[in-house]
PDB file of C-alpha atoms in Angstrom:
ATOM      1  CA  UNK A  19      89.612  80.060  91.805  1.00  0.00           C
ATOM      2  CA  UNK A  20      90.935  83.231  93.317  1.00  0.00           C
ATOM      3  CA  UNK A  21      92.756  83.927  96.537  1.00  0.00           C
ATOM      4  CA  UNK A  22      90.663  85.024  99.481  1.00  0.00           C
ATOM      5  CA  UNK A  23      91.753  88.428 100.741  1.00  0.00           C
ATOM      6  CA  UNK A  24      89.841  89.600 103.777  1.00  0.00           C
ATOM      7  CA  UNK A  25      86.698  87.760 102.678  1.00  0.00           C
ATOM      8  CA  UNK A  26      86.825  88.968  99.072  1.00  0.00           C
ATOM      9  CA  UNK A  27      87.926  87.022  96.038  1.00  0.00           C
ATOM     10  CA  UNK A  28      90.564  88.816  93.952  1.00  0.00           C
ATOM     11  CA  UNK A  29      91.436  86.922  90.784  1.00  0.00           C
ATOM     12  CA  UNK A  30      91.274  89.580  88.072  1.00  0.00           C
ATOM     13  CA  UNK A  31      87.736  88.582  87.023  1.00  0.00           C
ATOM     14  CA  UNK A  32      85.596  89.916  89.847  1.00  0.00           C
ATOM     15  CA  UNK A  33      84.342  93.512  90.022  1.00  0.00           C
ATOM     16  CA  UNK A  34      84.912  95.696  93.070  1.00  0.00           C
ATOM     17  CA  UNK A  35      82.749  94.720  96.050  1.00  0.00           C
ATOM     18  CA  UNK A  36      79.432  96.526  96.524  1.00  0.00           C
ATOM     19  CA  UNK A  37      79.907 100.007  97.903  1.00  0.00           C
ATOM     20  CA  UNK A  38      83.529 100.348  96.753  1.00  0.00           C
ATOM     21  CA  UNK A  39      84.398 103.868  95.631  1.00  0.00           C
ATOM     22  CA  UNK A  40      87.282 105.187  93.593  1.00  0.00           C
ATOM     23  CA  UNK A  41      89.975 103.101  91.862  1.00  0.00           C
ATOM     24  CA  UNK A  42      90.066  99.375  92.554  1.00  0.00           C
ATOM     25  CA  UNK A  43      92.083  98.116  94.297  1.00  0.00           C
ATOM     26  CA  UNK A  44      92.276 101.209  96.518  1.00  0.00           C
ATOM     27  CA  UNK A  45      95.538 103.062  96.759  1.00  0.00           C
ATOM     28  CA  UNK A  46      97.571 102.675  99.956  1.00  0.00           C
ATOM     29  CA  UNK A  47      96.614 106.101 101.299  1.00  0.00           C
ATOM     30  CA  UNK A  48      92.958 105.064 101.269  1.00  0.00           C
ATOM     31  CA  UNK A  49      93.722 102.140 103.581  1.00  0.00           C
ATOM     32  CA  UNK A  50      96.572 103.569 105.615  1.00  0.00           C
ATOM     33  CA  UNK A  51      99.902 101.932 106.379  1.00  0.00           C
ATOM     34  CA  UNK A  52      98.272  98.757 107.709  1.00  0.00           C
ATOM     35  CA  UNK A  53      96.587  98.166 104.357  1.00  0.00           C
ATOM     36  CA  UNK A  54      99.742  98.302 102.201  1.00  0.00           C
ATOM     37  CA  UNK A  55     100.230  94.519 102.135  1.00  0.00           C
ATOM     38  CA  UNK A  56      96.624  93.870 101.182  1.00  0.00           C
ATOM     39  CA  UNK A  57      96.728  96.573  98.513  1.00  0.00           C
ATOM     40  CA  UNK A  58      99.882  95.037  97.058  1.00  0.00           C
ATOM     41  CA  UNK A  59      98.193  91.621  96.891  1.00  0.00           C
ATOM     42  CA  UNK A  60      95.073  93.016  95.263  1.00  0.00           C
ATOM     43  CA  UNK A  61      97.090  94.973  92.713  1.00  0.00           C
ATOM     44  CA  UNK A  62      98.883  91.821  91.572  1.00  0.00           C
ATOM     45  CA  UNK A  63      95.890  89.520  91.727  1.00  0.00           C
ATOM     46  CA  UNK A  64      93.625  91.878  89.795  1.00  0.00           C
ATOM     47  CA  UNK A  65      96.209  92.439  87.073  1.00  0.00           C
ATOM     48  CA  UNK A  66      97.161  95.991  88.031  1.00  0.00           C
ATOM     49  CA  UNK A  67     100.839  95.275  88.498  1.00  0.00           C
ATOM     50  CA  UNK A  68     101.720  98.753  87.264  1.00  0.00           C
ATOM     51  CA  UNK A  69     100.542 100.130  90.607  1.00  0.00           C
ATOM     52  CA  UNK A  70     103.147  98.161  92.521  1.00  0.00           C
ATOM     53  CA  UNK A  71     106.184 100.006  93.906  1.00  0.00           C
ATOM     54  CA  UNK A  72     108.432  97.105  92.845  1.00  0.00           C
ATOM     55  CA  UNK A  73     109.486  95.703  89.466  1.00  0.00           C
ATOM     56  CA  UNK A  74     111.226  92.521  90.719  1.00  0.00           C
ATOM     57  CA  UNK A  75     114.482  93.895  89.190  1.00  0.00           C
ATOM     58  CA  UNK A  76     113.495  92.292  85.884  1.00  0.00           C
ATOM     59  CA  UNK A  77     112.897  93.752  82.420  1.00  0.00           C
ATOM     60  CA  UNK A  78     109.261  94.960  82.313  1.00  0.00           C
ATOM     61  CA  UNK A  79     108.026  92.154  80.044  1.00  0.00           C
ATOM     62  CA  UNK A  80     109.464  89.436  82.295  1.00  0.00           C
ATOM     63  CA  UNK A  81     108.209  91.201  85.421  1.00  0.00           C
ATOM     64  CA  UNK A  82     104.689  91.189  83.967  1.00  0.00           C
ATOM     65  CA  UNK A  83     104.983  87.485  83.117  1.00  0.00           C
ATOM     66  CA  UNK A  84     106.228  86.694  86.627  1.00  0.00           C
ATOM     67  CA  UNK A  85     103.207  88.375  88.188  1.00  0.00           C
ATOM     68  CA  UNK A  86     100.924  86.247  85.976  1.00  0.00           C
ATOM     69  CA  UNK A  87     102.563  82.815  86.328  1.00  0.00           C
ATOM     70  CA  UNK A  88     103.611  83.145  89.975  1.00  0.00           C
ATOM     71  CA  UNK A  89     101.419  85.602  91.825  1.00  0.00           C
ATOM     72  CA  UNK A  90     102.122  84.276  95.318  1.00  0.00           C
ATOM     73  CA  UNK A  91     105.840  84.035  94.567  1.00  0.00           C
ATOM     74  CA  UNK A  92     105.829  87.580  93.191  1.00  0.00           C
ATOM     75  CA  UNK A  93     104.416  88.799  96.497  1.00  0.00           C
ATOM     76  CA  UNK A  94     107.187  87.040  98.404  1.00  0.00           C
ATOM     77  CA  UNK A  95     109.874  88.976  96.499  1.00  0.00           C
ATOM     78  CA  UNK A  96     109.087  92.005  98.632  1.00  0.00           C
ATOM     79  CA  UNK A  97     110.752  90.207 101.567  1.00  0.00           C
ATOM     80  CA  UNK A  98     114.364  89.289 100.564  1.00  0.00           C
ATOM     81  CA  UNK A  99     117.120  91.887 100.125  1.00  0.00           C
ATOM     82  CA  UNK A 100     117.053  93.602  96.753  1.00  0.00           C
ATOM     83  CA  UNK A 101     120.307  91.924  95.720  1.00  0.00           C
ATOM     84  CA  UNK A 102     118.518  88.562  95.794  1.00  0.00           C
ATOM     85  CA  UNK A 103     115.368  89.535  93.923  1.00  0.00           C
ATOM     86  CA  UNK A 104     116.666  89.062  90.402  1.00  0.00           C
ATOM     87  CA  UNK A 105     118.393  85.679  90.927  1.00  0.00           C
ATOM     88  CA  UNK A 106     115.333  84.369  92.790  1.00  0.00           C
ATOM     89  CA  UNK A 107     113.003  85.654  90.076  1.00  0.00           C
ATOM     90  CA  UNK A 108     115.151  84.157  87.299  1.00  0.00           C
ATOM     91  CA  UNK A 109     115.279  80.811  89.106  1.00  0.00           C
ATOM     92  CA  UNK A 110     111.487  80.808  89.490  1.00  0.00           C
ATOM     93  CA  UNK A 111     110.828  81.747  85.864  1.00  0.00           C
ATOM     94  CA  UNK A 112     113.127  78.997  84.594  1.00  0.00           C
ATOM     95  CA  UNK A 113     111.610  76.429  86.968  1.00  0.00           C
ATOM     96  CA  UNK A 114     108.145  77.454  85.832  1.00  0.00           C
ATOM     97  CA  UNK A 115     109.219  77.145  82.187  1.00  0.00           C
ATOM     98  CA  UNK A 116     110.449  73.592  82.822  1.00  0.00           C
ATOM     99  CA  UNK A 117     107.144  72.784  84.534  1.00  0.00           C
ATOM    100  CA  UNK A 118     105.214  74.097  81.524  1.00  0.00           C
ATOM    101  CA  UNK A 119     107.271  71.862  79.228  1.00  0.00           C
ATOM    102  CA  UNK A 120     106.668  68.821  81.445  1.00  0.00           C
ATOM    103  CA  UNK A 121     102.907  69.467  81.629  1.00  0.00           C
ATOM    104  CA  UNK A 122     102.142  70.432  78.037  1.00  0.00           C
ATOM    105  CA  UNK A 123      99.620  68.219  76.240  1.00  0.00           C
ATOM    106  CA  UNK A 124     101.022  69.332  72.884  1.00  0.00           C
ATOM    107  CA  UNK A 125     103.740  66.687  73.113  1.00  0.00           C
ATOM    108  CA  UNK A 126     103.607  63.001  74.084  1.00  0.00           C
ATOM    109  CA  UNK A 127     105.503  61.992  77.195  1.00  0.00           C
ATOM    110  CA  UNK A 128     108.543  60.751  75.286  1.00  0.00           C
ATOM    111  CA  UNK A 129     108.842  64.071  73.456  1.00  0.00           C
ATOM    112  CA  UNK A 130     108.499  65.980  76.727  1.00  0.00           C
ATOM    113  CA  UNK A 131     111.368  63.973  78.190  1.00  0.00           C
ATOM    114  CA  UNK A 132     113.520  64.996  75.244  1.00  0.00           C
ATOM    115  CA  UNK A 133     112.387  68.613  75.602  1.00  0.00           C
ATOM    116  CA  UNK A 134     113.421  68.614  79.261  1.00  0.00           C
ATOM    117  CA  UNK A 135     116.868  67.369  78.221  1.00  0.00           C
ATOM    118  CA  UNK A 136     117.088  70.258  75.756  1.00  0.00           C
ATOM    119  CA  UNK A 137     115.962  72.631  78.503  1.00  0.00           C
ATOM    120  CA  UNK A 138     118.870  71.577  80.712  1.00  0.00           C
ATOM    121  CA  UNK A 139     121.183  71.918  77.713  1.00  0.00           C
ATOM    122  CA  UNK A 140     119.907  75.474  77.266  1.00  0.00           C
ATOM    123  CA  UNK A 141     120.533  76.202  80.954  1.00  0.00           C
ATOM    124  CA  UNK A 142     124.083  74.913  80.437  1.00  0.00           C
ATOM    125  CA  UNK A 143     124.517  77.407  77.598  1.00  0.00           C
ATOM    126  CA  UNK A 144     124.043  75.269  74.495  1.00  0.00           C
ATOM    127  CA  UNK A 145     123.339  77.657  71.582  1.00  0.00           C
ATOM    128  CA  UNK A 146     119.933  77.362  69.921  1.00  0.00           C
ATOM    129  CA  UNK A 147     118.397  75.004  72.483  1.00  0.00           C
ATOM    130  CA  UNK A 148     116.064  77.622  73.975  1.00  0.00           C
ATOM    131  CA  UNK A 149     114.666  78.813  70.651  1.00  0.00           C
ATOM    132  CA  UNK A 150     113.846  75.250  69.605  1.00  0.00           C
ATOM    133  CA  UNK A 151     112.014  74.659  72.878  1.00  0.00           C
ATOM    134  CA  UNK A 152     109.893  77.786  72.599  1.00  0.00           C
ATOM    135  CA  UNK A 153     108.548  76.709  69.223  1.00  0.00           C
ATOM    136  CA  UNK A 154     107.950  73.063  70.097  1.00  0.00           C
ATOM    137  CA  UNK A 155     106.217  73.413  73.461  1.00  0.00           C
ATOM    138  CA  UNK A 156     103.820  76.343  72.964  1.00  0.00           C
ATOM    139  CA  UNK A 157     100.374  76.686  71.467  1.00  0.00           C
ATOM    140  CA  UNK A 158      97.040  74.914  71.706  1.00  0.00           C
ATOM    141  CA  UNK A 159      95.134  75.391  74.963  1.00  0.00           C
ATOM    142  CA  UNK A 160      98.227  76.320  76.951  1.00  0.00           C
ATOM    143  CA  UNK A 161      97.783  79.280  79.294  1.00  0.00           C
ATOM    144  CA  UNK A 162      98.751  82.531  77.511  1.00  0.00           C
ATOM    145  CA  UNK A 163     101.147  83.496  80.310  1.00  0.00           C
ATOM    146  CA  UNK A 164     102.963  80.157  79.972  1.00  0.00           C
ATOM    147  CA  UNK A 165     103.209  80.661  76.208  1.00  0.00           C
ATOM    148  CA  UNK A 166     104.653  84.135  76.795  1.00  0.00           C
ATOM    149  CA  UNK A 167     107.167  82.720  79.280  1.00  0.00           C
ATOM    150  CA  UNK A 168     108.398  80.013  76.899  1.00  0.00           C
ATOM    151  CA  UNK A 169     108.592  82.536  74.058  1.00  0.00           C
ATOM    152  CA  UNK A 170     110.904  84.638  76.240  1.00  0.00           C
ATOM    153  CA  UNK A 171     112.971  81.728  77.482  1.00  0.00           C
ATOM    154  CA  UNK A 172     116.110  83.064  75.710  1.00  0.00           C
ATOM    155  CA  UNK A 173     115.765  86.301  77.725  1.00  0.00           C
ATOM    156  CA  UNK A 174     115.463  84.340  80.969  1.00  0.00           C
ATOM    157  CA  UNK A 175     118.588  82.394  80.067  1.00  0.00           C
ATOM    158  CA  UNK A 176     120.443  85.614  79.241  1.00  0.00           C
ATOM    159  CA  UNK A 177     119.600  86.894  82.723  1.00  0.00           C
ATOM    160  CA  UNK A 178     120.838  83.611  84.176  1.00  0.00           C
ATOM    161  CA  UNK A 179     124.134  84.005  82.321  1.00  0.00           C
ATOM    162  CA  UNK A 180     124.482  87.498  83.784  1.00  0.00           C
ATOM    163  CA  UNK A 181     124.259  86.294  87.402  1.00  0.00           C
ATOM    164  CA  UNK A 182     127.382  85.843  89.539  1.00  0.00           C
ATOM    165  CA  UNK A 183     128.995  82.422  89.078  1.00  0.00           C
ATOM    166  CA  UNK A 184     127.942  81.221  92.536  1.00  0.00           C
ATOM    167  CA  UNK A 185     124.289  82.080  91.926  1.00  0.00           C
ATOM    168  CA  UNK A 186     124.393  80.526  88.448  1.00  0.00           C
ATOM    169  CA  UNK A 187     125.662  77.288  89.954  1.00  0.00           C
ATOM    170  CA  UNK A 188     122.945  77.235  92.616  1.00  0.00           C
ATOM    171  CA  UNK A 189     120.212  77.890  90.045  1.00  0.00           C
ATOM    172  CA  UNK A 190     121.558  75.228  87.681  1.00  0.00           C
ATOM    173  CA  UNK A 191     121.633  72.641  90.485  1.00  0.00           C
ATOM    174  CA  UNK A 192     118.108  73.557  91.521  1.00  0.00           C
ATOM    175  CA  UNK A 193     116.817  73.208  87.976  1.00  0.00           C
ATOM    176  CA  UNK A 194     118.588  69.876  87.489  1.00  0.00           C
ATOM    177  CA  UNK A 195     116.916  68.553  90.659  1.00  0.00           C
ATOM    178  CA  UNK A 196     113.469  69.792  89.633  1.00  0.00           C
ATOM    179  CA  UNK A 197     113.798  68.376  86.122  1.00  0.00           C
ATOM    180  CA  UNK A 198     114.884  65.034  87.580  1.00  0.00           C
ATOM    181  CA  UNK A 199     111.563  64.938  89.449  1.00  0.00           C
ATOM    182  CA  UNK A 200     109.605  65.967  86.354  1.00  0.00           C
ATOM    183  CA  UNK A 201     111.223  63.217  84.321  1.00  0.00           C
ATOM    184  CA  UNK A 202     110.413  60.681  87.037  1.00  0.00           C
ATOM    185  CA  UNK A 203     106.762  61.790  87.069  1.00  0.00           C
ATOM    186  CA  UNK A 204     106.450  61.442  83.303  1.00  0.00           C
ATOM    187  CA  UNK A 205     107.655  57.865  83.586  1.00  0.00           C
ATOM    188  CA  UNK A 206     105.744  57.100  86.800  1.00  0.00           C
ATOM    189  CA  UNK A 207     102.369  58.387  85.552  1.00  0.00           C
ATOM    190  CA  UNK A 208     102.075  57.341  81.889  1.00  0.00           C
ATOM    191  CA  UNK A 209      99.349  59.069  79.937  1.00  0.00           C
ATOM    192  CA  UNK A 210      99.183  61.760  82.652  1.00  0.00           C
ATOM    193  CA  UNK A 211      97.078  59.385  84.769  1.00  0.00           C
ATOM    194  CA  UNK A 212      97.716  59.449  88.505  1.00  0.00           C
ATOM    195  CA  UNK A 213      98.422  56.146  90.232  1.00  0.00           C
ATOM    196  CA  UNK A 214      99.144  55.125  93.816  1.00  0.00           C
ATOM    197  CA  UNK A 215     102.823  55.029  94.697  1.00  0.00           C
ATOM    198  CA  UNK A 216     103.855  51.503  95.722  1.00  0.00           C
ATOM    199  CA  UNK A 217     106.026  52.241  98.778  1.00  0.00           C
ATOM    200  CA  UNK A 218     106.716  54.848 101.457  1.00  0.00           C
ATOM    201  CA  UNK A 219     110.180  55.347  99.949  1.00  0.00           C
ATOM    202  CA  UNK A 220     108.564  56.170  96.598  1.00  0.00           C
ATOM    203  CA  UNK A 221     106.318  58.685  98.360  1.00  0.00           C
ATOM    204  CA  UNK A 222     109.291  60.329 100.084  1.00  0.00           C
ATOM    205  CA  UNK A 223     111.145  60.583  96.775  1.00  0.00           C
ATOM    206  CA  UNK A 224     108.085  62.044  95.076  1.00  0.00           C
ATOM    207  CA  UNK A 225     107.505  64.672  97.780  1.00  0.00           C
ATOM    208  CA  UNK A 226     111.202  65.613  97.810  1.00  0.00           C
ATOM    209  CA  UNK A 227     111.151  66.463  94.117  1.00  0.00           C
ATOM    210  CA  UNK A 228     107.723  68.115  94.337  1.00  0.00           C
ATOM    211  CA  UNK A 229     108.257  70.220  97.449  1.00  0.00           C
ATOM    212  CA  UNK A 230     111.888  69.938  98.557  1.00  0.00           C
TER     213      UNK A 230
END
């Protein structure tokens, strides 16, 4: 489903509301200063990212992918200082790529565990690991934006390598933590079937890896 914006659903599939005139979503001047935030949301959510006065400090292709795989996150990048936008965007794209690998139905659970190991090897700079992942974990009924992200995984990793050493270390630690949780889920829920967690401690561990 789409996100509710002022009573209207904006998910890229719905036409303008009855009575709407001119381009949709309306330009900021049509709504005034108070409508800028809503216009920005509508522009992303209806697929008109080119209208946005922000490119996330990413190459255009990766910026377009970010707006498709992480619409709410893309909106939040208007808030931090510009110097943080690219490292935050790179961290999100890589985390989302790992999530796509963990969730793909193209591979059995055991193969996904191995693919996550190769993902961390790619993050650590192992040559060739990213290209092998992109070919093994894409296709089938996977969302086109996720396929595009995995296909451009080498570009995401190149941006990671270009970050300052301190930011690279933070991103690598974050990804290692997230992947640890993904690996635990693949073992905890065999066959992608949910099951009740046995103890409160298990629940706390699960929520830590899922939400921090």
